[in-house]
Structures are given as C-alpha cells and as structure tokens.
C-alpha cells in the first residue's frame, strides 16, 4: 500500500531539495546552492565591431571591463576597439578615445596608440580594468601602453603612472614603469592600487603620484619549449614585502580598505591585509609545477580552500562583503562569502550566450564583474562581445511566512485551495492550478492529462511515470520519478519534473516556505 501524506514545512522543504539540507538563511538559492538570478543582455549585438547607437544594436570588440557610475551609466573598456565606451539611457557612445578607429593593424583591426588630452582626441591601447574616485575621476589600466590613465570629470585624459614603455621601475608618475597592467582600485584616501600583471606585482600610487611595489619580485622562470625560458610569477603567502604573485589581473577593495587580488596564474584569490601586513590565500589552489607558467586550472565549488578556478580575472565586492569573481576560462561568475565558493552564473563545462534564469544563462570568457548601486551585477562577457546584466531574484515586497506552503511564479502567487503533498520523496501539486498559472490549458481524456501551451504539448497519464512532450514536429518521452495520481478529486503531479518540462526553473525559499517557479 502506498501512503500519501500532507507535509508541513520541514518535510516539504527536504523533498523539494531532493533530500538536501535546508539552509537557515533567508537568501534565495537553488537546490544546488546557487543564488537565483536572471541574466540578460545590457548592451551589444554580439558582432565583433565598433558600432555606437541603441544598446541592443551597438557592437564591441572583446570588452574587457565594466564600471557602473553613480549616475546609473556604465563604462565599458572596449579593449580591441582601443577606447572607453559608455552605456547610458539605452544607448552606447564613446566616452574616451576617438569616435571611430583611425589607426589599423595589418589585420585591418583597430590598433592602439598613446596620447593624452581631450577625451575625444585621446588614444588608448588595449584598455582593461577601471575604477572611479569620489571626485568622479575614472582610472584606466591601459594595458598596451603600460600605463595608468585618468579621465577627469570634465573629460581630460592624463597619465598617472607609466610612460608607454614597458618596464619595472618605481618612481614618480611617468618616471615609473609598468608591464601590461590589467586592473586598478582606488581607496578613500586617493591611493591607487595596480595589478601590474606581467611584472607579477601589486603597485601602489599615492596621492602625490609616487609609485612603489608592495611585494617581492619573482625570480622564477619557466621553459616554454626547445630550451626557451621565460620569466614568470611565483606563489608565496606571508608578509606583504615577501609575498609572490603570478600575473595578478583583478583587484577589489573591501570595507576595511584591504585588497582582494585575482592571482590569475596561481588560480587563486589572494587577500592583502594592510593592517596585519600579510598576504593570505582566500580561495582556490593548485600546484605550480616546476617549469610551468601557471598552476593548472580546474573547477570546484565548496569550501574556499577546496574551491578551484581557471584563470580568475575581475573582482567586485557587494554590500555584504561577498566577492564576485570573473572566472574566465570556466565561463562563469563565482561568489566567495563566509569561506564558501558558489557559482552565480555560467557553466564551467561549456561556454554559452543564452539569457535566462539560473543555469539557463551562459557566458563566454568573462573578464570582469561590477556591482551597481542597486546591487545588480554587470559582466564584461568578453568573447560574446556583450555587456551582460545579472539581477538577483527577490521575493515580493512584504512576503512573509504564514504557516503554509505557497507557490510563486516569478513574483505572482499561484493560489492553491489545498496544501502540497509528498509522495516517495517528491513534492506533488494539483496540476490544474499550476499549469493554468503557467499559461497552459488543461484537459482530461479518461486517465490522460493534456497540458497545452503556446509552443508545446505535454501528455501524461494517471498511474504512469511516462510523459510525452511535443514541440513542433518533435516528440520526446521521459520518465517521472513519481506517477501522477488523483486524491480528493484533484490530479497531483511532481512539480519539479513538470515545471522543468515547461522550461521553468524550480527553487525553494526555506524561510517563507515558498516554492519558486521562474522563467
């Protein structure tokens, strides 16, 4: 005899999470521990071009960094177009650099140059990471010019450090030299920190323009092939002056004024604690083998020490102190908080470009991340030639627990006249209430239940685990864990399976005992 039971909050939560533990946090997560998100295109058609205009029609060439500004606009380092663009009021225009490319390489693509002056007459070379100070100045890691540039609030471009020639010298302003800097961060005192990537160093530029190196130089070399050796970075935690990095490429300052570093070649996130005077590893790992340029990349969520990255780049810190990481070769954005690493958007197993909720969304070699004033996440989706926006799912205003299990479709409640049931570890809901709320019509032909939507038809049978879906001329058959059944005059179906057949993501909010259906 099969026993049907109506469960309270604890039993249903366990069922919905397929046997996993229920978090006590009020945050909204998927059963796999990912925050619930929706990703969509903020700007870019995907073409590898330089077009200005409406956000959806504009084109970038490998955008390398993003920077939301206080007025709601977003700056974009359009790296292969050699300029800084701005996304504002649904349109993309040039913020600094020439309106159109005027210099071209042998491949016919824009090539970089070096010139200060009025923003519209200035030149950059492979610009990357950006940061803004309290006065509205924007600082740019001008990688190909081996310099840090400043775009003033009144549109004047100047050089803060470096001089267009690669090198590794401390000094004053242009008297100092850098080697392919990839990112910058500015603290409340006006100090600028630089990820001086190919010098394997973190540099500091004080308010007077003095450039100093914080960590030890690497003495390591790696053999590329045929006896050819290349100077490369190294790895060591400890006192700041003794620490070693390997192609650091991303920076973010926390509320304490301490610095997170994407130590890209070491596949780690490092943390510089200025008060303690130390560098530690915040997350990631991997062996830096003798003769190799980099530690081997990998992918793993979980405890920070066991988490793995594959070429982490840009970083951003949210209001809660969590750290977002553009994990470029894992085609994903990761999140580090309270000693745990989770994946926010993207899939390490394959690159993609799809918009959508949760794991539906894909990225292709993201290089940078940034948080705007609303807490939304922007991503420089570099090889998709787009700027993507990630919004985090929020419950409707005033949504609180009321002692019952409830169902939300996006932010709209699906009214149920009976409580969900649990059968064989699966959550069961009345099919008509759910299907009609999701835009399907429901009809019954004896024991058969037909769910007809705009693009597909789903057929299932009471007492049978088999379900058939027809989309266009294609028909697919799948097997449910639990067969539909009738109880009290209602036909119950396993909500997760049916919703996923409809292309709808399923989640659970433990604090309010809410099933979340999102598309």
Short mmCIF file of N, CA, C and O in Angstrom, two decimals, residues 143 145-148 161-163 165-171 175-183 194-204 211-220 230-235 243-249 261 263 266 294:
data_model
loop_
_atom_site.label_atom_id
_atom_site.label_comp_id
_atom_site.label_asym_id
_atom_site.label_seq_id
_atom_site.Cartn_x
_atom_site.Cartn_y
_atom_site.Cartn_z
N UNK A 143 46.55 48.73 -20.64
CA UNK A 143 47.47 47.60 -20.66
C UNK A 143 48.54 47.71 -21.75
O UNK A 143 49.72 47.51 -21.50
N UNK A 145 49.64 50.24 -23.30
CA UNK A 145 50.53 51.39 -23.12
C UNK A 145 51.33 51.32 -21.82
O UNK A 145 52.06 52.26 -21.50
N UNK A 146 51.15 50.24 -21.07
CA UNK A 146 51.90 50.05 -19.82
C UNK A 146 51.79 51.29 -18.93
O UNK A 146 52.78 51.79 -18.38
N UNK A 147 50.53 51.74 -18.79
CA UNK A 147 50.30 53.00 -18.07
C UNK A 147 48.96 52.98 -17.36
O UNK A 147 48.07 52.19 -17.69
N UNK A 148 48.85 53.86 -16.38
CA UNK A 148 47.58 54.12 -15.72
C UNK A 148 47.13 55.50 -16.17
O UNK A 148 47.83 56.50 -15.97
N UNK A 161 50.67 57.18 -14.16
CA UNK A 161 51.91 56.43 -13.96
C UNK A 161 52.21 55.64 -15.22
O UNK A 161 51.30 55.21 -15.94
N UNK A 162 53.49 55.42 -15.47
CA UNK A 162 53.91 54.75 -16.69
C UNK A 162 54.07 55.75 -17.82
O UNK A 162 53.67 56.91 -17.72
N UNK A 163 54.67 55.27 -18.90
CA UNK A 163 55.02 56.21 -19.97
C UNK A 163 54.91 55.63 -21.37
O UNK A 163 55.48 56.18 -22.31
N UNK A 165 56.12 52.76 -22.28
CA UNK A 165 57.20 51.79 -22.50
C UNK A 165 57.19 50.81 -21.33
O UNK A 165 57.17 51.22 -20.17
N UNK A 166 57.23 49.51 -21.64
CA UNK A 166 57.20 48.53 -20.55
C UNK A 166 58.47 48.61 -19.71
O UNK A 166 59.55 48.96 -20.21
N UNK A 167 58.31 48.30 -18.43
CA UNK A 167 59.45 48.30 -17.53
C UNK A 167 59.00 47.91 -16.14
O UNK A 167 57.85 47.53 -15.91
N UNK A 168 59.91 48.03 -15.20
CA UNK A 168 59.62 47.65 -13.82
C UNK A 168 60.40 48.53 -12.87
O UNK A 168 61.27 48.08 -12.13
N UNK A 169 60.08 49.81 -12.89
CA UNK A 169 60.77 50.78 -12.04
C UNK A 169 59.77 51.54 -11.19
O UNK A 169 58.71 51.95 -11.68
N UNK A 170 60.08 51.71 -9.91
CA UNK A 170 59.32 52.62 -9.08
C UNK A 170 59.75 54.05 -9.39
O UNK A 170 60.77 54.28 -10.05
N UNK A 171 58.97 55.01 -8.91
CA UNK A 171 59.34 56.39 -9.18
C UNK A 171 58.12 57.29 -9.14
O UNK A 171 57.06 56.94 -8.61
N UNK A 175 57.79 58.74 -14.51
CA UNK A 175 59.12 58.21 -14.28
C UNK A 175 59.12 56.76 -13.86
O UNK A 175 60.14 56.08 -13.93
N UNK A 176 57.96 56.26 -13.44
CA UNK A 176 57.82 54.85 -13.09
C UNK A 176 57.46 54.07 -14.36
O UNK A 176 57.00 54.64 -15.35
N UNK A 177 57.66 52.77 -14.31
CA UNK A 177 57.30 51.94 -15.47
C UNK A 177 56.56 50.70 -15.01
O UNK A 177 56.78 50.17 -13.92
N UNK A 178 55.65 50.24 -15.88
CA UNK A 178 54.77 49.10 -15.63
C UNK A 178 54.87 48.14 -16.81
O UNK A 178 55.42 48.48 -17.85
N UNK A 179 54.27 46.96 -16.63
CA UNK A 179 54.30 45.97 -17.69
C UNK A 179 52.91 45.32 -17.79
O UNK A 179 52.57 44.44 -17.02
N UNK A 180 52.12 45.79 -18.73
CA UNK A 180 50.78 45.25 -19.01
C UNK A 180 49.87 45.23 -17.80
O UNK A 180 49.33 44.19 -17.42
N UNK A 181 49.64 46.39 -17.16
CA UNK A 181 48.72 46.42 -16.02
C UNK A 181 47.30 46.08 -16.47
O UNK A 181 46.86 46.52 -17.54
N UNK A 182 46.58 45.31 -15.64
CA UNK A 182 45.26 44.84 -16.03
C UNK A 182 44.11 45.43 -15.21
O UNK A 182 42.96 45.37 -15.65
N UNK A 183 44.40 45.95 -14.02
CA UNK A 183 43.30 46.46 -13.20
C UNK A 183 43.82 47.50 -12.23
O UNK A 183 45.03 47.57 -11.93
N UNK A 194 47.46 48.93 -8.30
CA UNK A 194 47.58 48.47 -9.68
C UNK A 194 47.95 47.00 -9.70
O UNK A 194 48.90 46.57 -9.02
N UNK A 195 47.19 46.22 -10.47
CA UNK A 195 47.59 44.85 -10.78
C UNK A 195 48.54 44.92 -11.96
O UNK A 195 48.11 45.00 -13.12
N UNK A 196 49.84 44.94 -11.66
CA UNK A 196 50.88 45.08 -12.69
C UNK A 196 51.20 43.68 -13.20
O UNK A 196 52.16 43.03 -12.76
N UNK A 197 50.41 43.24 -14.16
CA UNK A 197 50.27 41.82 -14.44
C UNK A 197 51.58 41.13 -14.80
O UNK A 197 51.96 40.13 -14.19
N UNK A 198 52.27 41.61 -15.82
CA UNK A 198 53.45 40.88 -16.28
C UNK A 198 54.71 41.22 -15.49
O UNK A 198 55.77 40.63 -15.73
N UNK A 199 54.60 42.14 -14.52
CA UNK A 199 55.64 42.28 -13.50
C UNK A 199 55.33 41.44 -12.27
O UNK A 199 56.11 41.46 -11.31
N UNK A 200 54.20 40.74 -12.30
CA UNK A 200 53.78 39.85 -11.19
C UNK A 200 53.79 40.62 -9.87
O UNK A 200 54.23 40.12 -8.84
N UNK A 201 53.24 41.84 -9.94
CA UNK A 201 53.37 42.74 -8.79
C UNK A 201 52.08 43.50 -8.53
O UNK A 201 51.27 43.73 -9.43
N UNK A 202 51.94 43.91 -7.27
CA UNK A 202 50.92 44.86 -6.87
C UNK A 202 51.64 46.18 -6.60
O UNK A 202 52.53 46.25 -5.75
N UNK A 203 51.26 47.21 -7.35
CA UNK A 203 51.91 48.50 -7.20
C UNK A 203 50.94 49.47 -6.50
O UNK A 203 49.73 49.32 -6.57
N UNK A 204 51.50 50.47 -5.86
CA UNK A 204 50.71 51.49 -5.19
C UNK A 204 51.14 52.86 -5.70
O UNK A 204 52.34 53.17 -5.77
N UNK A 211 55.05 55.97 -7.14
CA UNK A 211 54.75 54.57 -7.44
C UNK A 211 55.72 53.68 -6.68
O UNK A 211 56.95 53.84 -6.78
N UNK A 212 55.18 52.75 -5.90
CA UNK A 212 56.00 51.79 -5.16
C UNK A 212 55.47 50.38 -5.42
O UNK A 212 54.31 50.18 -5.79
N UNK A 213 56.35 49.40 -5.20
CA UNK A 213 55.99 47.99 -5.36
C UNK A 213 55.81 47.38 -3.98
O UNK A 213 56.68 47.52 -3.12
N UNK A 214 54.67 46.70 -3.78
CA UNK A 214 54.35 46.18 -2.45
C UNK A 214 54.98 44.83 -2.16
O UNK A 214 55.33 44.55 -1.01
N UNK A 215 55.11 43.97 -3.14
CA UNK A 215 55.53 42.59 -2.90
C UNK A 215 56.92 42.32 -3.45
O UNK A 215 57.53 43.18 -4.11
N UNK A 216 57.41 41.11 -3.22
CA UNK A 216 58.74 40.73 -3.68
C UNK A 216 58.73 40.41 -5.17
O UNK A 216 57.72 39.97 -5.72
N UNK A 217 59.87 40.61 -5.83
CA UNK A 217 59.96 40.24 -7.25
C UNK A 217 60.08 38.72 -7.41
O UNK A 217 60.68 38.05 -6.58
N UNK A 218 59.51 38.21 -8.47
CA UNK A 218 59.66 36.79 -8.76
C UNK A 218 60.99 36.53 -9.46
O UNK A 218 61.40 37.28 -10.35
N UNK A 219 61.66 35.47 -9.06
CA UNK A 219 62.91 35.05 -9.70
C UNK A 219 62.73 33.75 -10.47
O UNK A 219 63.69 33.17 -10.96
N UNK A 220 61.51 33.34 -10.61
CA UNK A 220 61.20 32.05 -11.23
C UNK A 220 61.19 32.18 -12.75
O UNK A 220 60.82 33.21 -13.30
N UNK A 230 61.24 31.66 -19.99
CA UNK A 230 60.51 32.92 -19.85
C UNK A 230 60.41 33.26 -18.37
O UNK A 230 60.04 32.40 -17.56
N UNK A 231 60.74 34.50 -17.97
CA UNK A 231 60.50 34.88 -16.57
C UNK A 231 59.01 34.76 -16.27
O UNK A 231 58.16 35.12 -17.09
N UNK A 232 58.69 34.27 -15.11
CA UNK A 232 57.28 34.08 -14.76
C UNK A 232 57.07 34.35 -13.29
O UNK A 232 58.01 34.60 -12.54
N UNK A 233 55.82 34.29 -12.88
CA UNK A 233 55.49 34.57 -11.49
C UNK A 233 55.69 33.37 -10.60
O UNK A 233 56.07 32.28 -11.03
N UNK A 234 55.38 33.58 -9.32
CA UNK A 234 55.58 32.54 -8.32
C UNK A 234 54.47 32.67 -7.29
O UNK A 234 53.60 33.53 -7.40
N UNK A 235 54.53 31.83 -6.27
CA UNK A 235 53.48 31.84 -5.25
C UNK A 235 54.11 31.76 -3.87
O UNK A 235 54.91 30.86 -3.58
N UNK A 243 55.74 38.40 -0.22
CA UNK A 243 54.74 37.63 -0.97
C UNK A 243 55.07 37.62 -2.46
O UNK A 243 55.71 38.53 -3.00
N UNK A 244 54.61 36.56 -3.14
CA UNK A 244 54.83 36.41 -4.57
C UNK A 244 53.50 36.17 -5.28
O UNK A 244 52.62 35.48 -4.76
N UNK A 245 53.38 36.74 -6.49
CA UNK A 245 52.18 36.60 -7.31
C UNK A 245 52.57 36.10 -8.69
O UNK A 245 53.74 36.17 -9.09
N UNK A 246 51.55 35.64 -9.42
CA UNK A 246 51.76 35.14 -10.78
C UNK A 246 50.68 35.73 -11.69
O UNK A 246 49.55 35.28 -11.72
N UNK A 247 51.05 36.79 -12.37
CA UNK A 247 50.15 37.51 -13.27
C UNK A 247 48.84 37.94 -12.60
O UNK A 247 47.74 37.56 -13.02
N UNK A 248 48.91 38.74 -11.56
CA UNK A 248 47.68 39.25 -10.94
C UNK A 248 46.92 40.12 -11.94
O UNK A 248 47.52 40.93 -12.65
N UNK A 249 45.60 39.96 -11.99
CA UNK A 249 44.86 40.66 -13.04
C UNK A 249 43.57 41.33 -12.57
O UNK A 249 42.92 42.01 -13.35
N UNK A 261 42.89 40.16 -4.52
CA UNK A 261 43.66 40.08 -5.76
C UNK A 261 43.31 38.79 -6.49
O UNK A 261 43.37 37.71 -5.89
N UNK A 263 44.83 36.32 -8.41
CA UNK A 263 46.18 35.86 -8.73
C UNK A 263 46.04 34.81 -9.84
O UNK A 263 46.05 33.60 -9.61
N UNK A 266 48.21 31.70 -10.57
CA UNK A 266 48.20 30.74 -9.46
C UNK A 266 46.81 30.15 -9.22
O UNK A 266 46.65 29.34 -8.29
N UNK A 294 51.94 28.44 -15.29
CA UNK A 294 50.79 28.63 -14.43
C UNK A 294 50.44 27.35 -13.68
O UNK A 294 50.75 26.24 -14.13
#
